[in-house]
Coordinates of C-alpha atoms and ligand atoms in Angstrom, one line a residue:
X18 CA 16.2 173.7 77.0
X19 CA 16.5 171.9 73.8
X20 CA 17.6 168.4 73.1
X21 CA 20.3 167.1 70.9
X22 CA 20.7 163.5 69.6
X23 CA 23.9 162.1 69.1
X24 CA 23.7 158.4 66.0
X25 CA 25.9 156.7 63.8
X26 CA 27.7 155.2 66.6
X27 CA 28.5 152.0 68.8
X28 CA 28.5 153.6 72.2
X29 CA 30.7 150.8 74.8
X30 CA 28.5 152.8 78.0
X31 CA 31.0 151.1 80.5
X32 CA 28.2 150.0 83.2
X33 CA 28.3 147.6 85.7
X34 CA 28.2 144.1 84.7
X35 CA 26.8 144.2 81.9
X36 CA 26.8 141.3 78.5
X37 CA 28.1 142.4 76.2
X38 CA 31.6 143.0 77.7
X39 CA 32.1 147.0 77.7
X40 CA 28.2 147.1 77.9
X41 CA 28.6 147.8 73.8
X42 CA 25.4 148.6 71.9
X43 CA 26.5 148.4 68.1
X44 CA 24.1 151.2 66.9
X45 CA 23.4 153.1 69.5
X46 CA 22.1 156.8 70.4
X47 CA 22.0 159.2 73.1
X48 CA 19.7 162.2 73.7
X49 CA 22.4 165.0 75.9
X50 CA 19.3 167.4 77.8
X51 CA 20.7 170.4 78.8
X52 CA 24.4 169.0 80.9
X53 CA 23.2 165.7 81.2
X54 CA 22.9 162.9 79.5
X55 CA 18.7 162.3 78.6
X56 CA 18.4 159.1 77.7
X57 CA 20.7 156.0 76.4
X58 CA 20.7 152.8 74.0
X59 CA 20.0 151.1 70.9
X60 CA 18.3 153.8 68.0
X61 CA 15.6 151.3 67.3
X62 CA 14.0 151.3 70.7
X63 CA 14.5 155.6 71.1
X64 CA 10.9 156.3 71.5
X65 CA 9.4 158.4 68.7
X66 CA 8.2 161.6 71.1
X67 CA 11.8 162.3 72.3
X68 CA 13.1 162.2 68.8
X69 CA 11.0 164.5 67.9
X70 CA 11.9 166.7 70.7
X71 CA 15.3 166.8 69.6
X72 CA 16.5 170.1 67.5
X73 CA 20.5 168.8 67.2
X74 CA 21.3 166.2 65.3
X75 CA 25.2 164.9 65.4
X76 CA 26.3 162.2 63.4
X77 CA 29.2 160.3 64.6
X78 CA 30.6 159.1 61.8
X79 CA 30.5 155.2 63.0
X80 CA 32.6 156.1 66.1
X81 CA 32.4 154.0 69.9
X82 CA 31.6 156.2 72.4
X83 CA 32.7 156.1 75.8
X84 CA 32.0 158.0 79.1
X85 CA 34.6 160.6 79.6
X86 CA 37.6 160.0 80.6
X87 CA 38.6 161.1 84.0
X88 CA 41.5 161.0 85.3
X89 CA 41.8 160.1 88.5
X90 CA 44.7 160.7 90.7
X91 CA 47.4 164.0 89.5
X92 CA 50.3 165.8 91.0
X93 CA 49.7 168.1 87.7
X94 CA 50.5 171.6 89.6
X95 CA 54.1 171.8 90.9
X96 CA 57.1 173.8 88.9
X97 CA 60.2 172.8 87.8
X98 CA 61.2 168.9 86.6
X99 CA 63.4 166.2 87.4
X100 CA 65.0 164.8 84.7
X101 CA 67.7 165.3 86.5
X102 CA 67.1 163.0 89.4
X103 CA 65.9 160.9 86.7
X104 CA 70.0 160.6 85.2
X105 CA 72.0 159.8 88.6
X106 CA 69.4 157.4 89.3
X107 CA 70.7 156.2 85.5
X108 CA 74.5 156.7 87.4
X109 CA 73.1 154.3 90.2
X110 CA 70.8 156.1 92.6
X111 CA 68.4 155.1 93.5
X112 CA 64.6 156.8 94.4
X113 CA 64.3 156.3 98.1
X114 CA 68.4 157.6 98.7
X115 CA 66.8 160.5 96.1
X116 CA 65.0 162.0 98.6
X117 CA 66.7 161.2 101.7
X118 CA 69.2 163.4 99.8
X119 CA 66.6 166.4 100.7
X120 CA 66.1 165.6 96.8
X121 CA 62.5 163.9 95.7
X122 CA 59.6 165.1 96.5
X123 CA 61.8 168.1 98.6
X124 CA 63.4 169.4 95.4
X125 CA 59.9 170.5 94.1
X126 CA 59.0 171.8 96.3
X127 CA 61.5 174.1 96.0
X128 CA 60.7 175.1 92.7
X129 CA 57.2 175.1 93.2
X130 CA 57.4 178.2 96.8
X131 CA 59.7 180.3 94.3
X132 CA 57.4 179.8 90.8
X133 CA 54.6 182.7 90.6
X134 CA 50.8 182.0 90.2
X135 CA 51.3 182.4 87.1
X136 CA 53.8 179.8 85.9
X137 CA 53.0 177.5 87.7
X138 CA 49.9 178.0 85.5
X139 CA 52.2 178.4 82.2
X140 CA 53.5 174.7 83.3
X141 CA 50.3 173.3 84.4
X142 CA 48.5 174.0 81.9
X143 CA 50.1 172.5 79.1
X144 CA 50.2 169.0 81.1
X145 CA 46.8 169.6 81.6
X146 CA 45.4 170.3 77.6
X147 CA 47.8 166.9 76.9
X148 CA 45.7 165.3 79.3
X149 CA 42.0 167.4 77.3
X150 CA 43.9 165.8 74.3
X151 CA 42.9 162.4 75.0
X152 CA 39.7 163.2 76.8
X153 CA 40.0 163.3 80.0
X154 CA 36.7 165.1 81.1
X155 CA 38.0 165.1 85.2
X156 CA 40.7 165.1 86.6
X157 CA 42.1 164.7 89.9
X158 CA 45.1 167.2 90.7
X159 CA 46.9 167.5 94.7
X160 CA 48.6 169.9 96.3
X161 CA 51.5 168.1 98.2
X162 CA 54.1 170.6 96.7
X163 CA 53.8 173.4 99.2
X164 CA 53.6 172.6 101.8
X165 CA 53.4 175.8 103.8
X166 CA 49.8 177.1 104.1
X167 CA 50.2 179.9 100.5
X168 CA 51.9 177.1 99.2
X169 CA 49.8 174.8 99.9
X170 CA 46.7 177.7 99.4
X171 CA 48.4 178.8 96.5
X172 CA 48.9 175.4 94.1
X173 CA 45.3 174.2 95.0
X174 CA 43.7 177.9 93.9
X175 CA 45.6 177.3 90.8
X176 CA 44.0 173.8 90.5
X177 CA 40.6 175.7 90.9
X178 CA 41.6 178.6 88.6
X179 CA 42.9 175.4 86.2
X180 CA 38.9 174.5 86.6
X181 CA 37.3 178.0 85.5
X182 CA 39.7 178.0 82.4
X183 CA 39.5 175.0 80.6
X184 CA 36.7 172.6 79.5
X185 CA 37.3 169.8 82.1
X186 CA 36.0 169.6 85.7
X187 CA 38.9 169.4 88.2
X188 CA 38.1 167.6 91.2
X189 CA 40.8 169.4 94.2
X190 CA 42.8 167.5 97.1
X191 CA 44.6 168.4 99.2
X192 CA 48.4 166.4 100.4
X193 CA 50.0 168.7 102.9
X194 CA 51.3 165.3 104.3
X195 CA 53.7 164.7 101.1
X196 CA 56.4 164.8 102.7
X197 CA 58.1 166.2 105.5
X198 CA 59.8 169.4 104.4
X199 CA 63.3 171.2 105.0
X200 CA 62.3 173.4 107.7
X201 CA 61.0 170.9 110.3
X202 CA 63.5 168.4 109.0
X203 CA 63.3 165.3 112.1
X204 CA 60.2 166.7 113.3
X205 CA 57.4 165.2 111.3
X206 CA 55.3 165.4 113.9
X207 CA 55.1 168.8 114.7
X208 CA 54.9 169.0 110.4
X209 CA 51.7 166.8 111.5
X210 CA 50.5 169.7 113.3
X211 CA 51.0 172.5 111.6
X212 CA 48.7 170.3 108.5
X213 CA 46.1 170.0 111.0
X214 CA 46.1 173.5 111.2
X215 CA 46.2 174.4 107.2
X216 CA 43.2 171.8 106.5
X217 CA 40.9 173.6 108.6
X218 CA 41.5 177.2 106.3
X219 CA 41.9 175.8 103.2
X220 CA 38.5 174.2 104.0
X221 CA 37.0 177.2 104.7
X222 CA 38.9 178.7 101.6
X223 CA 37.1 176.2 99.8
X224 CA 40.2 174.2 97.8
X225 CA 39.6 170.6 99.2
X226 CA 37.1 168.3 98.0
X227 CA 39.5 165.3 99.5
X228 CA 42.2 164.3 101.8
X229 CA 45.7 162.7 101.0
X230 CA 48.3 161.8 102.9
X231 CA 51.4 159.3 101.8
X232 CA 52.1 156.5 104.6
X233 CA 55.4 155.2 104.0
X234 CA 58.6 154.9 106.1
X235 CA 60.4 158.0 103.7
X236 CA 56.8 160.4 104.7
X237 CA 54.4 159.8 107.0
X238 CA 53.6 156.6 109.1
X239 CA 50.8 155.4 110.2
X240 CA 49.7 156.9 113.3
X241 CA 50.8 160.5 112.0
X242 CA 48.1 159.3 108.3
X243 CA 45.4 158.4 110.9
X244 CA 45.7 162.1 113.4
X245 CA 45.5 163.8 109.4
X246 CA 42.2 161.2 108.6
X247 CA 40.3 162.4 111.3
X248 CA 41.1 165.3 111.9
X249 CA 39.3 165.5 107.8
X250 CA 36.6 163.2 108.7
X251 CA 36.3 165.8 111.9
X252 CA 35.5 168.1 108.6
X253 CA 33.7 165.7 106.6
X254 CA 36.6 165.9 103.9
X255 CA 36.8 162.5 102.3
X256 CA 40.3 160.7 102.7
X257 CA 42.6 159.0 100.9
X258 CA 46.3 157.2 101.0
X259 CA 49.3 157.0 98.7
X260 CA 49.7 153.4 100.1
X261 CA 52.0 150.5 99.9
X262 CA 53.8 151.7 97.6
X263 CA 57.3 151.1 98.4
X264 CA 56.0 148.5 101.1
X265 CA 53.7 147.3 103.7
X266 CA 53.4 150.3 105.3
X267 CA 49.6 149.0 106.4
X268 CA 48.5 152.3 105.3
X269 CA 45.0 150.3 103.4
X270 CA 44.0 148.9 106.0
X271 CA 43.7 152.0 107.7
X272 CA 42.3 154.2 105.2
X273 CA 40.0 151.6 104.9
X274 CA 38.6 152.4 108.8
X275 CA 38.0 155.5 107.9
X276 CA 36.6 155.1 105.6
X277 CA 38.8 156.2 102.7
X278 CA 37.5 157.2 98.7
X279 CA 40.4 154.0 97.4
X280 CA 43.9 153.4 98.7
X281 CA 46.7 154.3 95.7
X282 CA 49.7 152.5 94.6
X283 CA 49.5 149.4 96.3
X284 CA 52.2 147.7 95.4
X285 CA 52.6 145.7 98.4
X286 CA 48.9 145.7 99.2
X287 CA 48.9 142.6 101.2
X288 CA 45.2 140.1 101.8
X289 CA 44.4 142.0 104.6
X290 CA 45.2 145.2 102.9
X291 CA 42.4 144.1 100.7
X292 CA 39.5 142.3 102.1
X293 CA 39.9 145.4 105.0
X294 CA 39.0 147.6 101.5
X295 CA 36.7 145.5 100.0
X296 CA 34.8 145.7 103.3
X297 CA 34.6 149.7 103.4
X298 CA 34.3 149.8 99.3
X299 CA 37.9 151.6 99.5
X300 CA 38.8 151.6 95.7
X301 CA 42.3 150.6 94.5
X302 CA 43.7 153.2 92.2
X303 CA 46.9 151.3 90.2
X304 CA 49.7 153.4 88.5
X305 CA 51.0 152.4 86.3
X306 CA 53.1 154.6 85.1
X307 CA 55.1 154.7 88.1
X308 CA 55.7 151.7 88.9
X309 CA 57.0 151.8 85.4
X310 CA 59.4 154.8 85.6
X311 CA 60.5 153.4 89.4
X312 CA 61.9 149.7 87.3
X313 CA 59.5 148.6 90.2
X314 CA 59.8 144.8 90.3
X315 CA 56.7 144.3 92.5
X316 CA 53.5 144.2 90.5
X317 CA 50.1 145.3 92.4
X318 CA 48.5 141.9 93.5
X319 CA 45.8 142.5 90.9
X320 CA 44.2 138.4 91.5
X321 CA 43.2 139.3 95.4
X322 CA 41.7 142.4 93.9
X323 CA 39.8 140.4 91.7
X324 CA 39.4 137.6 93.9
X325 CA 37.9 140.4 96.6
X326 CA 35.4 142.6 93.7
X327 CA 37.7 145.7 95.1
X328 CA 37.1 147.7 92.7
X329 CA 40.0 148.8 90.1
X330 CA 40.7 152.8 88.9
X331 CA 43.7 153.0 87.3
X332 CA 44.9 156.8 86.4
X333 CA 48.3 159.0 85.5
X334 CA 49.9 159.9 88.8
X335 CA 50.8 162.4 87.0
X336 CA 54.0 164.2 89.3
X337 CA 57.8 165.2 87.8
X338 CA 59.4 162.3 90.4
X339 CA 58.2 158.7 89.9
X340 CA 55.5 159.1 86.7
X341 CA 56.1 162.4 84.5
X342 CA 53.1 160.9 82.4
X343 CA 50.6 163.0 80.9
X344 CA 48.9 160.0 78.8
X345 CA 45.9 158.8 80.0
X346 CA 46.1 156.1 76.9
X347 CA 49.4 155.1 77.8
X348 CA 49.1 153.8 81.4
X349 CA 45.5 152.1 79.9
X350 CA 48.2 149.7 77.9
X351 CA 50.7 150.0 80.8
X352 CA 47.6 148.4 83.2
X353 CA 47.0 145.8 80.6
X354 CA 50.8 145.2 79.8
X355 CA 52.0 145.7 83.1
X356 CA 49.1 144.2 85.3
X357 CA 47.3 142.2 82.9
X358 CA 44.6 143.7 83.9
X359 CA 42.0 143.1 80.9
X360 CA 41.4 146.1 78.9
X361 CA 37.7 145.9 79.6
X362 CA 39.1 145.8 83.0
X363 CA 41.5 148.8 82.0
X364 CA 38.1 151.2 80.5
X365 CA 36.3 150.7 83.6
X366 CA 39.6 151.8 85.7
X367 CA 39.5 155.6 84.3
X368 CA 35.8 155.8 83.9
X369 CA 32.9 154.6 86.1
X370 CA 35.7 153.3 89.1
X371 CA 37.8 156.1 88.9
X372 CA 34.1 157.8 89.3
X373 CA 33.7 156.0 91.8
X374 CA 37.8 156.1 93.6
X375 CA 36.6 160.1 93.1
X376 CA 32.9 159.9 95.6
X377 CA 31.3 161.1 92.1
X378 CA 27.9 159.5 91.0
X379 CA 27.4 161.2 88.6
X380 CA 29.7 160.3 86.0
X381 CA 32.4 157.1 84.4
X382 CA 29.4 154.9 82.8
X383 CA 26.6 156.2 79.6
X384 CA 23.4 155.7 81.6
X385 CA 20.3 158.4 81.0
X386 CA 20.9 160.9 84.4
X387 CA 24.7 161.1 84.0
X388 CA 27.3 164.3 82.9
X389 CA 26.7 164.4 79.2
X390 CA 30.6 163.8 79.7
X391 CA 31.7 161.8 76.3
X392 CA 34.1 160.7 74.3
X393 CA 33.8 159.5 70.0
X394 CA 37.3 158.0 69.2
X395 CA 37.9 156.5 65.9
X396 CA 37.8 153.1 67.1
X397 CA 36.4 149.4 65.8
X398 CA 36.9 147.9 69.3
X399 CA 37.7 149.3 72.3
X400 CA 40.5 147.6 73.4
X401 CA 42.3 149.5 70.6
X402 CA 42.1 152.0 73.3
X403 CA 44.2 149.8 75.3
X404 CA 46.3 148.2 72.4
X405 CA 47.6 151.6 71.1
X406 CA 51.6 153.0 71.4
X407 CA 51.8 156.9 71.6
X408 CA 47.8 156.9 68.9
X409 CA 45.3 159.4 70.5
X410 CA 42.0 158.3 68.2
X411 CA 40.3 161.7 70.5
X412 CA 37.8 162.3 67.7
X413 CA 35.1 165.0 70.6
X414 CA 35.2 164.7 73.5
X415 CA 31.8 166.9 74.8
X416 CA 31.9 168.3 78.2
X417 CA 29.0 168.9 80.1
X418 CA 26.8 168.7 77.5
X419 CA 28.9 171.3 75.0
X420 CA 31.4 169.9 72.2
X421 CA 34.9 171.3 73.2
Ligands
NIG519 O1 52.5 159.1 94.1 N1 54.1 158.9 96.3 C1 54.0 159.8 96.8 N2 54.2 160.6 96.2 C2 54.1 160.7 93.9 C3 55.6 161.2 94.0 C4 55.7 162.3 94.4 C5 57.6 163.2 93.8 O2 59.1 161.9 93.4 O3 57.2 164.1 92.9 C6 53.6 159.9 93.7 O4 54.2 158.6 93.0
FE520 FE1 50.4 159.7 93.5

């Protein structure tokens, strides 16, 4: 296999706990061997023997190079939109009221069930392309707008197929416990039984990389979520949780007890929840798009997470109800302006810590042995990626060793 050399770049390796910040290397070089990084470091340290083996050379034109971005929490595959609910909220209705009236997630369930796989693919492709244009190389996509076996199967298959038809790694998460669908209204426990019946079938079909649930007064109780988690763990599947978004339900403590990869949202996270997450190595995925779009006022307890050394990831939460967002760069800015993350924390949140939130140790930093997923940016400093609003300085993305 031939090697290729990438030079004339600054590298933000995003390796943990490095000095200088961001793992910055001023005059860097990368050697790609097939789909992997074979060598990463200052150009002057590149061994001559390795340089000689490089048959292709790429001049990065002075670009900043980061790991490929990872959007570790999306609901990208859905039918319809909810602009009418956005409008209703501007006339005074709340997100919870709309959900209780049968709108909200269930409005999207209706539109998603009515959509053909082709129609779902077409509208989801538009969203995926926005993410890819900003250097995303791994994206997690949740189900949860089908809420019946054939419908969840359809959505997960569309998600998987998007990963085959585009240069991006798609990780699929089964979110059957997202809402109680109308045919189970008032019978949440019966619906959880149905979720438990769907899970092994979808797993057998190879459609499930992880299992998620929505723990909230308008969704599922901790006891109901625990049943889903037990079933997932029995199949050897990792779990994650929409936890403490609108209230403190104790979801984070429950998820940590099941060794969850991540707890997501977390505006109402308690000190006990944070310390349980720290002990379990659970990542905190913060979703500034949903906080912004729902005009929440309760900030996630970032200082508490820092105090407990809980790794923080950032994602778009791309979905039609609470975060109709397809820009991970905008989320970097919002993580800094709204949540007061430092740009270095925010960038680790869409690289190293996002990889951890998906249980993927082979990506998220620039280092030998990692996947060759990286992005060239026309910026001088990593902070510029967080600072601008609406700019896209992505010059080139390399996915799995191939420029795309
Ligand atoms: O992450 N919190 C639950 N699920 C989504 C919202 C889904 C919707 O409103 O359609 C979220 O915010
Ligand atoms: Fe979500």
